[in-house]
JSON list of C-alpha atoms and ligand atoms in Angstrom, two decimals:
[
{"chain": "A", "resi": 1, "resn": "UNK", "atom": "CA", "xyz": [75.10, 153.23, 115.59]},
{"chain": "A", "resi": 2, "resn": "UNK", "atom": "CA", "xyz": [75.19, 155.47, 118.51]},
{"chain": "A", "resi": 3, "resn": "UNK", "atom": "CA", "xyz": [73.06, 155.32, 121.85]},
{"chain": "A", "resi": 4, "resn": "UNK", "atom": "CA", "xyz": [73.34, 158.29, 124.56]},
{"chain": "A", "resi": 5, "resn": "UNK", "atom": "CA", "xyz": [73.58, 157.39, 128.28]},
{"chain": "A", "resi": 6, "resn": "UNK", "atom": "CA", "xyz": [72.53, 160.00, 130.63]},
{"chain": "A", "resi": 7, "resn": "UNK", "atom": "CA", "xyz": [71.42, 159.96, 134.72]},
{"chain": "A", "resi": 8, "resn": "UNK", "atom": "CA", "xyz": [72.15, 161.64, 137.51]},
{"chain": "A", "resi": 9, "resn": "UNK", "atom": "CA", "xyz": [74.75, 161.88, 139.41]},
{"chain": "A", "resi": 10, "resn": "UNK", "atom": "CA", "xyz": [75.68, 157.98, 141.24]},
{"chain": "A", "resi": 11, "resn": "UNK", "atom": "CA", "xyz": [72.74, 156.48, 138.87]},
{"chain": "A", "resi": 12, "resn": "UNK", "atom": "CA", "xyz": [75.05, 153.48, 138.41]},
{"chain": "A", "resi": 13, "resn": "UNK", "atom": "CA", "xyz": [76.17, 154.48, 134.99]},
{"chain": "A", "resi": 14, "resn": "UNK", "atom": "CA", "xyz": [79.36, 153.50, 134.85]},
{"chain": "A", "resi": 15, "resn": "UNK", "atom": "CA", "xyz": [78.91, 150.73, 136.23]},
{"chain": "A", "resi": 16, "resn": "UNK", "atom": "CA", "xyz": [76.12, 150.00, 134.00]},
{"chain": "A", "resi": 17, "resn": "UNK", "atom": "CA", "xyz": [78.53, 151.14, 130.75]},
{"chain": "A", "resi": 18, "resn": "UNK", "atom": "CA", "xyz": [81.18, 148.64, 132.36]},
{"chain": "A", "resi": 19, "resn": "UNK", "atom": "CA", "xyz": [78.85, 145.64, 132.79]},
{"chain": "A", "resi": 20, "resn": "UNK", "atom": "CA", "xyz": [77.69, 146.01, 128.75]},
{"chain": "A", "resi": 21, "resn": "UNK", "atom": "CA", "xyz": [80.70, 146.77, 127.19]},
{"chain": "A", "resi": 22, "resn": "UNK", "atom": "CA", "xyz": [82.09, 143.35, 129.29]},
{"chain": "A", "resi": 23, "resn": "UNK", "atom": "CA", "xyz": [85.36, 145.44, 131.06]},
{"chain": "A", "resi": 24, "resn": "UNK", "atom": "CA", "xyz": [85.96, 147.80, 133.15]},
{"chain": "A", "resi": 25, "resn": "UNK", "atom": "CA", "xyz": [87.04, 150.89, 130.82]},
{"chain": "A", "resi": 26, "resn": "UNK", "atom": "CA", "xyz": [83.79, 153.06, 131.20]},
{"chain": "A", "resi": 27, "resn": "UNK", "atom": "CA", "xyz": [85.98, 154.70, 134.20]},
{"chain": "A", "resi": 28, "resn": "UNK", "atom": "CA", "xyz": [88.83, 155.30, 132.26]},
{"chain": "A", "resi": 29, "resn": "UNK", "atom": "CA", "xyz": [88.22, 159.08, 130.87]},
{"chain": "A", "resi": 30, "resn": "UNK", "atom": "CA", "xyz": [86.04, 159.74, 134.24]},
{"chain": "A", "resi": 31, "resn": "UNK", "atom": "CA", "xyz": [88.99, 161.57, 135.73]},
{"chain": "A", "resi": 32, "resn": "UNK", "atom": "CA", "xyz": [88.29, 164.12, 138.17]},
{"chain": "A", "resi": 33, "resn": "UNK", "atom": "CA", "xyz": [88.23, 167.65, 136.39]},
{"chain": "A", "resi": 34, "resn": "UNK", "atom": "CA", "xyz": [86.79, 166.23, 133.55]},
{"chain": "A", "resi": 35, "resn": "UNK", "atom": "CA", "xyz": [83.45, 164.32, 134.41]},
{"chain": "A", "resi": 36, "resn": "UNK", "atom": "CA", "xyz": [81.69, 167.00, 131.90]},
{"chain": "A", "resi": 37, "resn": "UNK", "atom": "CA", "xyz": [83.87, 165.96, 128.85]},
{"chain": "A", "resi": 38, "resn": "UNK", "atom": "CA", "xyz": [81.13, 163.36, 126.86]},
{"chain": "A", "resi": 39, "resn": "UNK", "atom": "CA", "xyz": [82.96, 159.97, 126.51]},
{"chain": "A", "resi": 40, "resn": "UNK", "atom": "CA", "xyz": [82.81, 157.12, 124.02]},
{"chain": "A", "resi": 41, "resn": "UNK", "atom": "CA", "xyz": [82.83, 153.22, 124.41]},
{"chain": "A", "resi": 42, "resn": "UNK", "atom": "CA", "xyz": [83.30, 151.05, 121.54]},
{"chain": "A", "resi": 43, "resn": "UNK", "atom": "CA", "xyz": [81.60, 147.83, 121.46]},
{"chain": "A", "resi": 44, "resn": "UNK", "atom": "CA", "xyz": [81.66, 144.76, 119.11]},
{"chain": "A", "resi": 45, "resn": "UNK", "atom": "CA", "xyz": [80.49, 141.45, 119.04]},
{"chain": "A", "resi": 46, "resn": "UNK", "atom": "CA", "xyz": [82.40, 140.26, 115.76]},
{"chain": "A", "resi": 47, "resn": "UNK", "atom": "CA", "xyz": [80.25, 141.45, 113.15]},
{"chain": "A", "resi": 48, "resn": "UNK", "atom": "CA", "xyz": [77.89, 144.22, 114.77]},
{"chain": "A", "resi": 49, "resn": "UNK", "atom": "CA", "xyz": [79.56, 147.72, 116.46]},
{"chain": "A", "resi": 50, "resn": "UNK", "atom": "CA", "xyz": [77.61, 150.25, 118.84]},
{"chain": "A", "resi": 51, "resn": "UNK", "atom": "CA", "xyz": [79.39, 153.32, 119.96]},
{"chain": "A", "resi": 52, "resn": "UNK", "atom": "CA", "xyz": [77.96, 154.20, 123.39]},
{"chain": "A", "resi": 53, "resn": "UNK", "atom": "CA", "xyz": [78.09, 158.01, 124.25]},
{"chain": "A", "resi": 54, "resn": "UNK", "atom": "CA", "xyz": [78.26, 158.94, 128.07]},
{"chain": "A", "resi": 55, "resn": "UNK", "atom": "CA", "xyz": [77.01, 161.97, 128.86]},
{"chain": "A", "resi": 56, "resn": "UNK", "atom": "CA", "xyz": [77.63, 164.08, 131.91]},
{"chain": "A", "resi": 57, "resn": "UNK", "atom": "CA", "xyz": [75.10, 162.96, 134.40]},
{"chain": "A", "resi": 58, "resn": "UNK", "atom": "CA", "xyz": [72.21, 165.63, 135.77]},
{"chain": "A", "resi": 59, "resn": "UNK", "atom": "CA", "xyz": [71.31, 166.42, 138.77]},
{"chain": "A", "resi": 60, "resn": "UNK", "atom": "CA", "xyz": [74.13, 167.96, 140.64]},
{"chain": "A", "resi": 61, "resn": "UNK", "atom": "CA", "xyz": [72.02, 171.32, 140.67]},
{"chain": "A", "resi": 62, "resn": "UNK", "atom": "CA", "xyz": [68.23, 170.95, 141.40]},
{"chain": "A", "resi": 63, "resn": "UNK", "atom": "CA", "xyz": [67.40, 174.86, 139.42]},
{"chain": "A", "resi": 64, "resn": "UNK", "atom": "CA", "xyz": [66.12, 174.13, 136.57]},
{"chain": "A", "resi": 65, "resn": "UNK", "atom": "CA", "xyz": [68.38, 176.91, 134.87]},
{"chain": "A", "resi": 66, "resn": "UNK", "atom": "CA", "xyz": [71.38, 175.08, 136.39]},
{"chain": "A", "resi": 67, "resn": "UNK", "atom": "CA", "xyz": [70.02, 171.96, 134.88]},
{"chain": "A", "resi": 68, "resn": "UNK", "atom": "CA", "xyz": [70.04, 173.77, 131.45]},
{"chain": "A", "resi": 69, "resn": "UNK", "atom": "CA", "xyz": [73.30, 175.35, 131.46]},
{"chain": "A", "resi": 70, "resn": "UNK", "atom": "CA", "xyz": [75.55, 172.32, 132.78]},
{"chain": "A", "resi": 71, "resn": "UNK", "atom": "CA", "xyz": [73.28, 169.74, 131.07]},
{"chain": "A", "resi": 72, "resn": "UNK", "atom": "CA", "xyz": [71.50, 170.76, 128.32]},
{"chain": "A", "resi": 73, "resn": "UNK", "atom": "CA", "xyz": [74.13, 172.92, 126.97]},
{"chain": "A", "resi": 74, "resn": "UNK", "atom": "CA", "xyz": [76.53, 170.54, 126.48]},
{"chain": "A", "resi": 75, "resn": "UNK", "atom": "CA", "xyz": [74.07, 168.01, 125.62]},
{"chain": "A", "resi": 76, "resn": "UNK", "atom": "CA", "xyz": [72.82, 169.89, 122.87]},
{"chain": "A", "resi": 77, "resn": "UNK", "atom": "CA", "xyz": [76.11, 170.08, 121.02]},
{"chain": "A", "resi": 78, "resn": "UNK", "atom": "CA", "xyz": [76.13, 166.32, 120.99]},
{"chain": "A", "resi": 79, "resn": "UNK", "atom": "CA", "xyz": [72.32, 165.42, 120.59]},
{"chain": "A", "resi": 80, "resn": "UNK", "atom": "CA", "xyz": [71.96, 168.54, 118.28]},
{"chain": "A", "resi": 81, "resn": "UNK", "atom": "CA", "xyz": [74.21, 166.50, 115.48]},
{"chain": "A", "resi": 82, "resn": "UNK", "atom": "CA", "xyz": [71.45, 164.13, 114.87]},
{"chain": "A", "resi": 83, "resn": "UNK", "atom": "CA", "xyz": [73.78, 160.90, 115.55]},
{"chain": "A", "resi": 84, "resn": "UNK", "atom": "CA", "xyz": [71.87, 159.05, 118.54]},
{"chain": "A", "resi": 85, "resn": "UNK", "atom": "CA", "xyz": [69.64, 156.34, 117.70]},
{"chain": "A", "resi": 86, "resn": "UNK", "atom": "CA", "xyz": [68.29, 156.48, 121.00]},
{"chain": "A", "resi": 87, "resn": "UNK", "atom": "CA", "xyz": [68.90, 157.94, 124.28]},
{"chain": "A", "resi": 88, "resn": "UNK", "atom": "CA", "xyz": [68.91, 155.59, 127.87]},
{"chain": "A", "resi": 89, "resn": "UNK", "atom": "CA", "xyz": [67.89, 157.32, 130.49]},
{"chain": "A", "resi": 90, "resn": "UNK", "atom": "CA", "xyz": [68.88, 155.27, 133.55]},
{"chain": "A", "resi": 91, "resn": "UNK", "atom": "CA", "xyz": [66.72, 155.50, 137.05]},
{"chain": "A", "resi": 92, "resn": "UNK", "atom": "CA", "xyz": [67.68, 154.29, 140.29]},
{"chain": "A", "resi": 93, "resn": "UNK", "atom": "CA", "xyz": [65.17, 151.20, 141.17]},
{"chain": "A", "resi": 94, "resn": "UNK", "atom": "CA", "xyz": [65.15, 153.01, 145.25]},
{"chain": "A", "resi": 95, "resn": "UNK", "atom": "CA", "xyz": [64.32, 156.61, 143.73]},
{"chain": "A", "resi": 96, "resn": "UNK", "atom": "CA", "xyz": [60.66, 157.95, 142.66]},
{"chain": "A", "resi": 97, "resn": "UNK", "atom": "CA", "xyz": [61.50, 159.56, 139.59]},
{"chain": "A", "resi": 98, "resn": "UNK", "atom": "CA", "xyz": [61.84, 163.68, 139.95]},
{"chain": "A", "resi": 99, "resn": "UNK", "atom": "CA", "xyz": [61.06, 166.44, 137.38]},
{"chain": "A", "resi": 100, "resn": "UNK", "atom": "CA", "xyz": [65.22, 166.34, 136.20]},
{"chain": "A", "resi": 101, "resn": "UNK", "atom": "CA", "xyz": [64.52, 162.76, 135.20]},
{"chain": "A", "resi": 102, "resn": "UNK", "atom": "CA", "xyz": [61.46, 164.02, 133.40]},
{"chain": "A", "resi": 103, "resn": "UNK", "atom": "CA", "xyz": [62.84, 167.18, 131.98]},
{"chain": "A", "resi": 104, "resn": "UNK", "atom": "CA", "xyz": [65.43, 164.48, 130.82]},
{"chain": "A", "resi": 105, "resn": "UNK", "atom": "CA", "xyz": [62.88, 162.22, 128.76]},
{"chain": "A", "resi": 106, "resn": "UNK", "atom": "CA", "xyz": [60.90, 165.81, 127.32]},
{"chain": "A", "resi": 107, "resn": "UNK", "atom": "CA", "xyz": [64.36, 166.57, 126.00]},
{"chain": "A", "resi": 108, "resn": "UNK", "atom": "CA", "xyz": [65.50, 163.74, 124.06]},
{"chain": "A", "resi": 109, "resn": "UNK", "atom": "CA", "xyz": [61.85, 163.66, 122.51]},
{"chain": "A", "resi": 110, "resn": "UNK", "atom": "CA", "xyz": [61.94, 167.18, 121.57]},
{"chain": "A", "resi": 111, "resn": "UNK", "atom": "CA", "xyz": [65.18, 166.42, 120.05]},
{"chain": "A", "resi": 112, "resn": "UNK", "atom": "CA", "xyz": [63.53, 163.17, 117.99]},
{"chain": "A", "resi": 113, "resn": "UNK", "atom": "CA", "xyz": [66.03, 161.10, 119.93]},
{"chain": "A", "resi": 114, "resn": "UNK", "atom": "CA", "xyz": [63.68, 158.20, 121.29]},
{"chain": "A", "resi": 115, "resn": "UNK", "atom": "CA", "xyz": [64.01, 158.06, 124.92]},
{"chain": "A", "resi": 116, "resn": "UNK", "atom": "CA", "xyz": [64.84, 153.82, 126.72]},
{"chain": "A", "resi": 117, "resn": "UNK", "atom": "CA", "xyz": [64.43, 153.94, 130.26]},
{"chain": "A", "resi": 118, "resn": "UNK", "atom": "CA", "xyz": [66.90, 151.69, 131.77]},
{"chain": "A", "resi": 119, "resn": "UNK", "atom": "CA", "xyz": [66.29, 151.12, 135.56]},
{"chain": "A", "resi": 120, "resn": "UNK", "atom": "CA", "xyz": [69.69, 150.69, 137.59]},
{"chain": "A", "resi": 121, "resn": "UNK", "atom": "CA", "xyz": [70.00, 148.67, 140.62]},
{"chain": "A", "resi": 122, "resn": "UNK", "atom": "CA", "xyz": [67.08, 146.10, 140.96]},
{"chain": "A", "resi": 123, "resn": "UNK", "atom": "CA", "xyz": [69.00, 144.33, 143.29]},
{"chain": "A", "resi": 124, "resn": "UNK", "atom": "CA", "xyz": [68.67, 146.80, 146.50]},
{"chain": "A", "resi": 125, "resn": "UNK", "atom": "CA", "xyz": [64.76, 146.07, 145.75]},
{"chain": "A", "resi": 126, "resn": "UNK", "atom": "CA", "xyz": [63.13, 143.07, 148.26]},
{"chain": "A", "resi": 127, "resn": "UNK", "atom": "CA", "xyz": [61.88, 140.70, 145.57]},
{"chain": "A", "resi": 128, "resn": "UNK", "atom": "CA", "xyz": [58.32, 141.31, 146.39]},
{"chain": "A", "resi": 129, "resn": "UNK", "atom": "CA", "xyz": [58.79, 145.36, 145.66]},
{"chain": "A", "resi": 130, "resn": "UNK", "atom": "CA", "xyz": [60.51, 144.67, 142.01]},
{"chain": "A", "resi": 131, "resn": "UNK", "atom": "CA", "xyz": [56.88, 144.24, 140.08]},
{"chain": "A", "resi": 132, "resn": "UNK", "atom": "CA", "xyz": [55.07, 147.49, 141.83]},
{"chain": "A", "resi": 133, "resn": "UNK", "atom": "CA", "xyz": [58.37, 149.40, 141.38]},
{"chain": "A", "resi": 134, "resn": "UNK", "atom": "CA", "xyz": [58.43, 148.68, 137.90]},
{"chain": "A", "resi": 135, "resn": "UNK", "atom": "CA", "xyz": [54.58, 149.17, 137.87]},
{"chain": "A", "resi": 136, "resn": "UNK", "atom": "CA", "xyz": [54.71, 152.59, 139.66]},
{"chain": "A", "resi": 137, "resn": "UNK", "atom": "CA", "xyz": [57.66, 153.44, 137.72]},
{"chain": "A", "resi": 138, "resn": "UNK", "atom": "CA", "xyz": [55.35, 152.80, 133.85]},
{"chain": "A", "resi": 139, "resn": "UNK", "atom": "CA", "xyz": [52.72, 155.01, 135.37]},
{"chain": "A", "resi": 140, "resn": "UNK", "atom": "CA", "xyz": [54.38, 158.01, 136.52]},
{"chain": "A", "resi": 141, "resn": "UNK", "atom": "CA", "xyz": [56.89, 158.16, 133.35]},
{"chain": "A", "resi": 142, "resn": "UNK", "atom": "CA", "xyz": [53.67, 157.14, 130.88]},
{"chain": "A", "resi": 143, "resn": "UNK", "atom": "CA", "xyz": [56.01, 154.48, 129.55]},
{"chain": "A", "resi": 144, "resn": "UNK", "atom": "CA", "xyz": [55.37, 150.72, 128.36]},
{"chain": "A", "resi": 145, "resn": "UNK", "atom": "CA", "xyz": [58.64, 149.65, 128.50]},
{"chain": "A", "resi": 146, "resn": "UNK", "atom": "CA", "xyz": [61.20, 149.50, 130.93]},
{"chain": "A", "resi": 147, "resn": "UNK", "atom": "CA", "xyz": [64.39, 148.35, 131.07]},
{"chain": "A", "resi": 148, "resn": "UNK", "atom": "CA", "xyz": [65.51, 146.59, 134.65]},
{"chain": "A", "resi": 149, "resn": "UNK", "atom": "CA", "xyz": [69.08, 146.03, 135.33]},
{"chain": "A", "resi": 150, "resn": "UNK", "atom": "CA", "xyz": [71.17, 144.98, 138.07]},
{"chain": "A", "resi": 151, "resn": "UNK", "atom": "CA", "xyz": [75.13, 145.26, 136.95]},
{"chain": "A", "resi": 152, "resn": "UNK", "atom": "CA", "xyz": [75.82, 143.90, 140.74]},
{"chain": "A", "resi": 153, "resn": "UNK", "atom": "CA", "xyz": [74.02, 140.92, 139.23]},
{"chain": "A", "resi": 154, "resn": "UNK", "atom": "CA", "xyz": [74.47, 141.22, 135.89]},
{"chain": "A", "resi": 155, "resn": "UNK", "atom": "CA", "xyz": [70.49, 140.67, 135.03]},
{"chain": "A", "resi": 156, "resn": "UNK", "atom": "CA", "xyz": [68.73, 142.37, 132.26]},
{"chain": "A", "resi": 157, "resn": "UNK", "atom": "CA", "xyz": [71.96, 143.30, 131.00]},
{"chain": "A", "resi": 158, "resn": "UNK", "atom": "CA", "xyz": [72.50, 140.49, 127.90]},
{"chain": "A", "resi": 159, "resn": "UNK", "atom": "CA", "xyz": [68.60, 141.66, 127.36]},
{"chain": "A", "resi": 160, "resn": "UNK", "atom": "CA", "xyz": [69.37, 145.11, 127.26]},
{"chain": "A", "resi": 161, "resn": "UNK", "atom": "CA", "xyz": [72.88, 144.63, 125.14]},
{"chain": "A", "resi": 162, "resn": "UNK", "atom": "CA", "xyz": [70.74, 142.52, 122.69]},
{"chain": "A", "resi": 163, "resn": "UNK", "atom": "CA", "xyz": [67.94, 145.17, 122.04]},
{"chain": "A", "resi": 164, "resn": "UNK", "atom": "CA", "xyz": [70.49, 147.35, 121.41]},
{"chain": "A", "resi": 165, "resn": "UNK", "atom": "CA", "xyz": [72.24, 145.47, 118.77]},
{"chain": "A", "resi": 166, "resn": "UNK", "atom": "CA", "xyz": [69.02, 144.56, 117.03]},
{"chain": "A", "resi": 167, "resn": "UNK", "atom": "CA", "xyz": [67.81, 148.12, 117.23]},
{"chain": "A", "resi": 168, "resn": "UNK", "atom": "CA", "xyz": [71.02, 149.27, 115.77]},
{"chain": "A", "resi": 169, "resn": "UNK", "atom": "CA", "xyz": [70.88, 147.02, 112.41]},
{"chain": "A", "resi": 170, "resn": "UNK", "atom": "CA", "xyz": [70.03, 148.80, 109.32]},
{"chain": "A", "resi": 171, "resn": "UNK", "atom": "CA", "xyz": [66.39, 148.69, 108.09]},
{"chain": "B", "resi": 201, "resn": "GDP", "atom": "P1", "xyz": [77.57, 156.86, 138.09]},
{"chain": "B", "resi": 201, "resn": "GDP", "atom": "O1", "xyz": [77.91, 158.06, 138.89]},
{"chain": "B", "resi": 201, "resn": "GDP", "atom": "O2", "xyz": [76.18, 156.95, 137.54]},
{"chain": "B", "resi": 201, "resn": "GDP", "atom": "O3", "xyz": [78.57, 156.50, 137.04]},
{"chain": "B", "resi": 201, "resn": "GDP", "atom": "O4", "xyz": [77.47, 155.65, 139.13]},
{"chain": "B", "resi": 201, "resn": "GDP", "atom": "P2", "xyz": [78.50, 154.45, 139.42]},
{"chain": "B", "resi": 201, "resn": "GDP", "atom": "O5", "xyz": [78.48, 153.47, 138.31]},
{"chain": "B", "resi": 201, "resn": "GDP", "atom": "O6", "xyz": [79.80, 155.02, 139.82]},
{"chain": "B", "resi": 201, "resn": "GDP", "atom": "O7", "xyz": [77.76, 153.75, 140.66]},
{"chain": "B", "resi": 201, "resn": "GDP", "atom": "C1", "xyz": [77.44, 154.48, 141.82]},
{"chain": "B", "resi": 201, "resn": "GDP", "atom": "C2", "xyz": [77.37, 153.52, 142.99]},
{"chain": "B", "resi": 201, "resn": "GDP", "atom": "O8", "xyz": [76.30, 152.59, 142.80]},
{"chain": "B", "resi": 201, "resn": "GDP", "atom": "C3", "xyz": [78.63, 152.68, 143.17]},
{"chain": "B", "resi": 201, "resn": "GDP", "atom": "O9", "xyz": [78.86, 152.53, 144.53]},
{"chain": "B", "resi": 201, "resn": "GDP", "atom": "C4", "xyz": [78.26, 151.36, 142.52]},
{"chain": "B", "resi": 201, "resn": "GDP", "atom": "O10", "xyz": [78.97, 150.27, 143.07]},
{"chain": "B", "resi": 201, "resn": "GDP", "atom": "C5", "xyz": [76.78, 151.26, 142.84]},
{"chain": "B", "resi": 201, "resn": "GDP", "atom": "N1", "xyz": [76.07, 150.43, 141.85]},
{"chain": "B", "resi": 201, "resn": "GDP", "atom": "C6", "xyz": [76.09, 150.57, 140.52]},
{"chain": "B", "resi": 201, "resn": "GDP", "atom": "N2", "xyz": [75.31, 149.63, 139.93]},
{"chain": "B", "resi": 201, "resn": "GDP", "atom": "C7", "xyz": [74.79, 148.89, 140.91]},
{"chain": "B", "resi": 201, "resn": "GDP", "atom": "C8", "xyz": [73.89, 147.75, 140.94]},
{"chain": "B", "resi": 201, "resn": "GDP", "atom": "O11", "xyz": [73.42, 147.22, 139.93]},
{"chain": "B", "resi": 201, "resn": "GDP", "atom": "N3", "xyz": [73.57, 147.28, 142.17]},
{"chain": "B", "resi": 201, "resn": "GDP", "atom": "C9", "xyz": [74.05, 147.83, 143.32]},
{"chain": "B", "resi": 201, "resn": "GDP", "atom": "N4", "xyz": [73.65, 147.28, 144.48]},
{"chain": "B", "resi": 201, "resn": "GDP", "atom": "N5", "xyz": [74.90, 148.88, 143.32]},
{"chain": "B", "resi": 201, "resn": "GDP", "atom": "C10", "xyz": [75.27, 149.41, 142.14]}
]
């Protein structure tokens, strides 16, 4: 079962892909030259597999026709083929969500890939600003369900790596 990564640019993504897949290999392909090349991780736990997909991340043009032609284009060869069971779309905890992260979301759902919104780097928030981030971050996505994460300290990742097992078993 396959589940598409995407963020912008410095989301934590790697680091994210690293911190799940328990070693540091998510950098291995991210060469420079060839960060737009859409990368797969292999993980096991004994008796279930995922395939994580990374795709390029967004953001490094702000025109929304740039946004389509280095992300979408590419994209849409992958998420086109039908193959992702969902799609996690990763925000930075410090960073009000823009219209590239929403543009982001709109696409998977157009493409019937179900969008998990996985935020990166809870750890730079005080502990008193990680509830109304969270809170702020529901209402201007229109979400229920979030996904916090801090690789630096590896929380919500066994959560996250669980859901994504038990999502990923047939029926
Ligand atoms: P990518 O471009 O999305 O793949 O981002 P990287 O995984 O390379 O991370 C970008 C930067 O954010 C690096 O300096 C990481 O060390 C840092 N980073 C990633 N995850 C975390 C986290 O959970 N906490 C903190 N404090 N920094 C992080």
């Amino acid at each position: 079962m396959e589940f598409a990564f995407i963020g912008r640019s410095n989301v934590g993504k790697s680091t994210l892909l690293n911190g799940l897949c328990g070693a540091r290999i998510a950098r291995v392909s991210n060469t420079p030259g060839r960060t737009q090349l859409v990368n797969f991780f292999e993980l096991d736990d004994g008796a279930r597999q995922l395939r994580f997909v990374d795709l390029p991340g967004y953001g490094y043009a702000r025109a929304p026709s740039a946004v389509r032609d280095g992300f979408e284009r590419l994209v849409d060869g992958y998420l086109g083929a039908g193959r992702a069971r969902a799609g996690l779309v990763l925000l930075d905890a410090r960073r009000s969500p823009d219209e590239t992260d929403g543009e982001a979301i709109a696409y998977l759902i157009e493409r019937g890939v179900e969008p998990w919104l996985v935020v990166t780097k809870m750890d730079k928030l005080p502990k008193a600003k990680k509830k109304p981030v969270l809170q702020g971050l529901k209402a201007a996505l229109g979400v229920e369900t979030l996904w916090p994460t801090s690789s630096l300290k590896r929380e919500g990742l066994e959560e996250l790596r669980e859901a994504l097992f038990s999502s990923a078993l047939p029926g």
